[in-house]
Amino acid sequence: MPLTPEQAAEIDALRATPQPTLRAVAPGAEAHLYTAHPVLDHGFIRMVDYMGDDSAICQAARVSYGKGTKSVSNDEGLIRYLMRHWHSTPFEMCEIKLHVKLPVFVARQWIRHRTANVNEYSARYSILDREFYIPQPDALAAQSTTNNQGRGAVLTGREAERVLEILKSDSDRAYDHYEEMLSEDGQQGLARELARMNLPANIYTQWYWKVDLHNLFHFLRLRADAHAQMEIRVYAEAICKVVADWVPFAYGAFEDYRMGGATLSAKALDCLRRMLAGEAVTQETSGMSKGEWREFEGVIGS
Amino acid sequence: MPLTPEQAAEIDALRATPQPTLRAVAPGAEAHLYTAHPVLDHGFIRMVDYMGDDSAICQAARVSYGKGTKSVSNDEGLIRYLMRHWHSTPFEMCEIKLHVKLPVFVARQWIRHRTANVNEYSARYSILDREFYIPQPDALAAQSTTNNQGRGAVLTGREAERVLEILKSDSDRAYDHYEEMLSEDGQQGLARELARMNLPANIYTQWYWKVDLHNLFHFLRLRADAHAQMEIRVYAEAICKVVADWVPFAYGAFEDYRMGGATLSAKALDCLRRMLAGEAVTQETSGMSKGEWREFEGVIGS
Amino acid sequence: MPLTPEQAAEIDALRATPQPTLRAVAPGAEAHLYTAHPVLDHGFIRMVDYMGDDSAICQAARVSYGKGTKSVSNDEGLIRYLMRHWHSTPFEMCEIKLHVKLPVFVARQWIRHRTANVNEYSARYSILDREFYIPQPDALAAQSTTNNQGRGAVLTGREAERVLEILKSDSDRAYDHYEEMLSEDGQQGLARELARMNLPANIYTQWYWKVDLHNLFHFLRLRADAHAQMEIRVYAEAICKVVADWVPFAYGAFEDYRMGGATLSAKALDCLRRMLAGEAVTQETSGMSKGEWREFEGVIGS
Amino acid sequence: MPLTPEQAAEIDALRATPQPTLRAVAPGAEAHLYTAHPVLDHGFIRMVDYMGDDSAICQAARVSYGKGTKSVSNDEGLIRYLMRHWHSTPFEMCEIKLHVKLPVFVARQWIRHRTANVNEYSARYSILDREFYIPQPDALAAQSTTNNQGRGAVLTGREAERVLEILKSDSDRAYDHYEEMLSEDGQQGLARELARMNLPANIYTQWYWKVDLHNLFHFLRLRADAHAQMEIRVYAEAICKVVADWVPFAYGAFEDYRMGGATLSAKALDCLRRMLAGEAVTQETSGMSKGEWREFEGVIGS
């Protein structure tokens, strides 16, 4: 259960008291506000605020392109046009603020996306809770034999048991020692900024994360991708559901042109044209390396 | 009159229809929403959207600093503490979106602040209106004789008349020719992306500009400053009024610690300590250059 | 001739005096250093400094991916792999600094790319030179009848003459008046920060522009594209030539995967698979709008 | 010893082979290039590349301010002027690239500075080394009783011994288990991206970090400050020494105006003026809170 009773009560109170506003209101976002969507064993994402909606994207585009945008007859068509032609600035006019609880090793990947605002719980100031990510048995995968950064088959039997045993007992011992070092009972108590260094990377942290829609889509494209590590992908997928309700036209365009799309190289386009003209192109005649050809075959589904 | 009747009617309609939201609502911001505040002869700023309020700043800080923030008993005190100690990330949790109409030479200065989102009216796609900034007579200043980037005395008499005459007639002629080149009446009509190059820098453009509160304060500190060019300073001052109503605690802290404050060098602090100890420090004994000493005297008010 | 004799002499002096360094040296970049490559009638680009080379990209990637990168046997292969999989951070490890002279309306488009460092010549402090962009006759195009932001046929005859006449005479008059207003001969002289507002958007400005290779590629992809306005595209093309000599492997990968490549939507990929399986897909059976279908046909070259 | 013999040999080789370049060369930087300066027990910083020098800052400023800069007679004076008046863009024209080896909990603080380029060693791809930060006895401080994020007295006796014992044994056990989980000896071996989660925050990581001089100064002001955590401050101090040799004028101005300077609020300036006029101002008559007054006294040294 990721939320404390106090947090749950605070969310209930916030959700019970709508106030009037003159700003653009997105009904699909209002339905999610403050609600914590569970992710992994102790984590969650919850939308704390948002700015703008599908119309706000079009409004900004119409400032930019003036009468030029009138040739696109409706909001959905305009949004698809903007996404297709990489006009990113109108999407930057929407903003979302999320409260996220996540393991530290996931947070370290996440923060590499620099174009966002972050306030993280500070273990210099405060004491972290005893909450660690322990994978479900079906997430305990072996190192991939073909991909340096991927996972292979699920571990089984004694090996799987041993891994879980290690992760649990090391987490517990590290936290026991963290508390022992901090304790001021009969001793001075180590500074929090030092004691934290004993905690492993599967401990949970939390932060407020604010980002505009264009940069959020960039994050989601990389992190909701099948090649992303599962433990960050589940966060990206939970965010995708919220975004789909908040800005349905923009999210639909994102799914079609980014998530479901693919970028082909000049060489790949050349092969494609030859294949459509009836030629039987092989890796040897493609001009591509084996790796590129394998990826190309994946895209065209042969 | 900066707004078209259509724009004025649209604003009235938007202001007449509040909707319920669960988000944080800032009453002081709601009072400004959509209203165009006139600036210069044809320009304006109007707040189109906002995210967060003073409480949102504190909420983010309390995530970061946890129990550590409890020693500051109230929101205003916490906000002043954050501002004083350059904790900028909580201020980044608020966001504002403005619609601004401004002369091109002002826009060129403004855009140098890169940490913001912008959608500008595009003269590649659309035709600009015949609106030019013509200074008021009391704004027609001579080049400063002491400051390379400043203004001196106000121009008078025939010189002032001649300047206004030039600005008006050159603007008008440039726009007449712009229209003539664009015209498709009996000719092909020059491409808009080319015709615009004939327009002078006092023509008005407009944009949507979205920025977080931390970066907005940075902009305001530089552009609401007495050394900023008057034509951008009046925009910064109009924004200051809106921000003061939106996030009154944060704005108050900004005024005290940034706008009204000053940064003193190590040398200046050393002089100050000697002066407080009774020594009569002069430029010669200060270790400062003449320019620095003059600025130092300005700060300590002697 | 874009350079003053003083500038040309300075460049000759700088190019005559190599100094020893322990840093990575890119011979292809050294050959360009300081040399002004002319662009348009009075503009130029010249590389003033650079950091890193193809090897520096690989070095950074090998820090990130450790032994994982050993499976890629050589630098060119590794760079192509990084580009293909959107691993952008190693490309950020190279940096270039350019001195650019360009018309103001081009500068206004250019500056929309925010992830760069800029120092522009300031018309608040200093007086601009009498240099204006006047298009070559074959660049005087009509507004496109199909594309809101494009050009159509070249103007001819009296219409073309009239456009050139306007651009030249308005530029000259604006500059005469600029000088007249600034003049301190028998009058006070208007402040420079005000007088500049009379100058049209085809006047030349100049700046130092510093950007990392990843963000430069993003700029080049958009601005060296066939849909970019010709007056900025020629700058992008001149930069492309310099970059191709500086980091040949990275530039080759950029050409193949970005400039010459294309992004296909989920719908387009689905059509492609059907076409490769022998189905005769039309716009009506594609699920795409007319605009999308036309662009898709352009990509697959049918 | 932070470097492997291979790394040391590589550094020696690189330092032995200067090559000619036409770029600006900073002799003070060349003397540091590639050399690893030890920090903490296993960490280091080493400069891997740099762009620009003090002259490059002035060159960029002279493009911006044209003849306006001629009133400042020399490079050092110009640089001090730019720093004093917050003209930050010329400092952005210099760039530095560092290779840093540092504990993960330090890296997590460091990465909050977003305006930089980073390539970190990836524990998804590769296996981390068995290197952990274990504080020196005199760095084992108790939690401060007055400052939520600070340190108090040094721990002694049995308490200090016990802390070191915990940190060492937990690190060792965590790494033993990390190796055990990864092992493919008689088992499949857990994926690296999962096994890493067992490692504590005092393990060392490494990265390439590239930043411009303006943003580096911002980082150094916060992290070389007396209030920064000691474990990051020692990195900032090591970088300060390198920067002082690379751009001595800029670093001198930074020391005087930023590191050694102080920002005073409007209220503080008012008190100061009253004190200089002979009034005996106390906290009660200052208008400041107790916290502000205490900090003000610290600045004016009374």
Short mmCIF file of C-alpha atoms in Angstrom, two decimals, chain C residues 56-251:
data_model
loop_
_atom_site.label_atom_id
_atom_site.label_comp_id
_atom_site.label_asym_id
_atom_site.label_seq_id
_atom_site.Cartn_x
_atom_site.Cartn_y
_atom_site.Cartn_z
CA ALA C 56 35.69 11.99 -28.44
CA ILE C 57 32.17 10.74 -29.20
CA CYS C 58 33.32 7.14 -28.89
CA GLN C 59 35.34 7.85 -25.78
CA ALA C 60 32.25 9.23 -24.04
CA ALA C 61 30.13 6.32 -25.25
CA ARG C 62 32.67 3.87 -23.89
CA VAL C 63 32.49 5.51 -20.46
CA SER C 64 28.72 5.06 -20.55
CA TYR C 65 28.45 1.62 -22.00
CA GLY C 66 31.70 0.15 -20.75
CA LYS C 67 32.43 -3.32 -22.04
CA GLY C 68 29.07 -3.28 -23.78
CA THR C 69 30.59 -1.13 -26.51
CA LYS C 70 33.29 -3.65 -27.30
CA SER C 71 30.89 -5.64 -29.42
CA VAL C 72 31.01 -2.80 -31.92
CA SER C 73 34.40 -3.18 -33.45
CA ASN C 74 35.30 0.27 -34.69
CA ASP C 75 34.60 3.96 -34.22
CA GLU C 76 32.48 4.39 -37.33
CA GLY C 77 30.32 1.40 -36.48
CA LEU C 78 29.85 2.62 -32.92
CA ILE C 79 28.88 6.11 -34.08
CA ARG C 80 26.34 4.70 -36.52
CA TYR C 81 24.92 2.52 -33.74
CA LEU C 82 24.59 5.52 -31.41
CA MET C 83 22.87 7.64 -34.07
CA ARG C 84 20.51 4.83 -35.07
CA HIS C 85 19.39 4.22 -31.50
CA TRP C 86 19.01 7.91 -30.54
CA HIS C 87 21.82 7.78 -27.96
CA SER C 88 22.30 11.51 -28.05
CA THR C 89 24.55 12.23 -25.07
CA PRO C 90 27.87 11.13 -26.65
CA PHE C 91 27.28 13.63 -29.49
CA GLU C 92 26.82 16.37 -26.89
CA MET C 93 30.48 15.89 -25.96
CA CYS C 94 31.57 17.81 -29.09
CA GLU C 95 31.09 21.54 -29.29
CA ILE C 96 31.52 24.13 -32.05
CA LYS C 97 31.69 27.92 -31.96
CA LEU C 98 30.78 29.87 -35.08
CA HIS C 99 30.92 33.54 -36.00
CA VAL C 100 27.94 34.24 -38.22
CA LYS C 101 26.89 37.33 -40.14
CA LEU C 102 23.25 37.13 -41.18
CA PRO C 103 20.15 39.24 -41.92
CA VAL C 104 17.96 39.99 -38.90
CA PHE C 105 14.95 38.05 -40.24
CA VAL C 106 17.16 34.97 -40.52
CA ALA C 107 18.54 35.60 -37.02
CA ARG C 108 14.99 35.69 -35.66
CA GLN C 109 14.30 32.19 -37.00
CA TRP C 110 17.67 30.87 -35.92
CA ILE C 111 17.34 32.00 -32.30
CA ARG C 112 14.25 29.85 -31.82
CA HIS C 113 16.72 27.02 -31.26
CA ARG C 114 17.26 27.68 -27.59
CA THR C 115 19.87 25.09 -26.66
CA ALA C 116 22.89 27.14 -27.69
CA ASN C 117 24.99 30.05 -26.44
CA VAL C 118 24.79 33.37 -28.26
CA ASN C 119 26.54 36.72 -28.16
CA GLU C 120 24.96 39.07 -30.67
CA TYR C 121 26.26 42.45 -31.75
CA SER C 122 24.17 44.91 -29.77
CA ALA C 123 22.55 47.85 -31.53
CA ARG C 124 21.89 49.31 -28.08
CA TYR C 125 25.63 49.81 -27.60
CA SER C 126 26.92 50.14 -31.12
CA ILE C 127 26.01 51.38 -34.58
CA LEU C 128 25.11 48.85 -37.24
CA ASP C 129 26.77 48.93 -40.66
CA ARG C 130 24.97 49.83 -43.88
CA GLU C 131 24.58 46.28 -45.16
CA PHE C 132 21.27 44.85 -46.31
CA TYR C 133 20.26 41.56 -47.85
CA ILE C 134 18.92 42.14 -51.36
CA PRO C 135 17.88 38.82 -52.99
CA GLN C 136 19.32 37.64 -56.27
CA PRO C 137 16.72 37.80 -59.07
CA ASP C 138 16.26 34.02 -59.07
CA ALA C 139 15.43 34.10 -55.35
CA LEU C 140 12.52 36.49 -55.82
CA ALA C 141 9.71 33.98 -55.59
CA ALA C 142 5.96 34.36 -55.47
CA GLN C 143 3.89 33.06 -52.59
CA SER C 144 3.18 29.38 -53.07
CA THR C 145 -0.41 28.67 -53.97
CA THR C 146 -0.36 25.29 -52.22
CA ASN C 147 1.84 25.89 -49.18
CA ASN C 148 1.15 28.63 -46.67
CA GLN C 149 4.78 28.96 -45.80
CA GLY C 150 6.38 28.24 -49.15
CA ARG C 151 7.47 29.85 -52.38
CA GLY C 152 6.12 29.38 -55.87
CA ALA C 153 7.40 30.51 -59.24
CA VAL C 154 10.13 33.11 -59.63
CA LEU C 155 8.89 36.65 -60.21
CA THR C 156 9.65 38.18 -63.56
CA GLY C 157 9.63 41.40 -65.52
CA ARG C 158 8.31 44.62 -64.07
CA GLU C 159 7.12 42.95 -60.85
CA ALA C 160 10.60 41.64 -60.06
CA GLU C 161 12.17 44.98 -60.89
CA ARG C 162 9.73 46.80 -58.66
CA VAL C 163 10.41 44.49 -55.70
CA LEU C 164 14.15 45.01 -55.96
CA GLU C 165 13.66 48.74 -56.34
CA ILE C 166 11.54 48.82 -53.17
CA LEU C 167 13.93 46.71 -51.11
CA LYS C 168 16.93 48.75 -52.15
CA SER C 169 15.44 52.20 -51.81
CA ASP C 170 13.65 51.49 -48.53
CA SER C 171 16.83 50.03 -47.05
CA ASP C 172 18.86 53.00 -48.13
CA ARG C 173 16.35 55.54 -46.92
CA ALA C 174 15.97 53.75 -43.56
CA TYR C 175 19.74 53.77 -43.10
CA ASP C 176 20.07 57.42 -44.13
CA HIS C 177 17.45 58.30 -41.55
CA TYR C 178 19.12 56.08 -38.94
CA GLU C 179 22.33 58.03 -39.41
CA GLU C 180 20.49 61.33 -39.42
CA MET C 181 18.77 60.55 -36.13
CA LEU C 182 22.02 59.38 -34.52
CA SER C 183 24.01 62.35 -35.71
CA GLU C 184 25.37 64.63 -32.99
CA ASP C 185 26.22 67.25 -35.57
CA GLY C 186 24.28 70.36 -34.55
CA GLN C 187 21.85 68.32 -32.46
CA GLN C 188 21.81 66.00 -29.47
CA GLY C 189 21.48 62.75 -31.41
CA LEU C 190 18.90 60.10 -30.67
CA ALA C 191 19.87 57.21 -28.39
CA ARG C 192 21.14 54.20 -30.35
CA GLU C 193 18.67 51.89 -28.60
CA LEU C 194 15.86 53.99 -30.14
CA ALA C 195 17.28 54.83 -33.55
CA ARG C 196 17.72 51.14 -34.41
CA MET C 197 13.95 50.66 -34.50
CA ASN C 198 13.86 52.31 -37.94
CA LEU C 199 15.98 49.56 -39.53
CA PRO C 200 14.29 46.88 -41.60
CA ALA C 201 14.64 43.12 -41.08
CA ASN C 202 17.01 42.64 -44.02
CA ILE C 203 19.83 44.51 -42.28
CA TYR C 204 22.77 42.33 -41.31
CA THR C 205 23.69 41.53 -37.74
CA GLN C 206 26.34 39.15 -36.43
CA TRP C 207 26.87 36.84 -33.52
CA TYR C 208 29.00 34.20 -31.93
CA TRP C 209 26.99 30.99 -31.69
CA LYS C 210 28.17 28.00 -29.71
CA VAL C 211 26.34 24.69 -29.72
CA ASP C 212 26.99 21.01 -29.04
CA LEU C 213 26.97 18.55 -31.91
CA HIS C 214 23.70 16.86 -30.96
CA ASN C 215 21.82 20.14 -30.91
CA LEU C 216 23.61 21.31 -34.04
CA PHE C 217 22.41 18.20 -35.89
CA HIS C 218 18.87 18.98 -34.73
CA PHE C 219 19.24 22.51 -36.10
CA LEU C 220 20.69 21.25 -39.39
CA ARG C 221 17.96 18.65 -39.85
CA LEU C 222 15.31 21.37 -39.67
CA ARG C 223 17.18 24.17 -41.43
CA ALA C 224 19.03 22.29 -44.18
CA ASP C 225 15.71 20.67 -45.06
CA ALA C 226 14.07 21.42 -48.41
CA HIS C 227 11.12 23.04 -46.58
CA ALA C 228 13.25 25.57 -44.73
CA GLN C 229 13.32 29.13 -46.03
CA MET C 230 16.13 29.42 -48.59
CA GLU C 231 17.82 32.31 -46.74
CA ILE C 232 18.46 30.18 -43.64
CA ARG C 233 19.00 26.95 -45.57
CA VAL C 234 22.11 28.33 -47.24
CA TYR C 235 23.63 28.97 -43.81
CA ALA C 236 22.76 25.44 -42.71
CA GLU C 237 24.32 24.02 -45.87
CA ALA C 238 27.52 25.99 -45.33
CA ILE C 239 27.70 24.65 -41.78
CA CYS C 240 27.10 21.11 -43.04
CA LYS C 241 30.25 21.30 -45.12
CA VAL C 242 32.34 22.37 -42.14
CA VAL C 243 30.86 19.67 -39.90
CA ALA C 244 31.46 16.99 -42.54
CA ASP C 245 35.17 17.81 -42.41
CA TRP C 246 35.29 18.15 -38.63
CA VAL C 247 33.56 14.87 -37.60
CA PRO C 248 33.26 12.80 -40.79
CA PHE C 249 31.87 9.61 -39.18
CA ALA C 250 29.24 11.46 -37.18
CA TYR C 251 28.25 13.55 -40.16
#
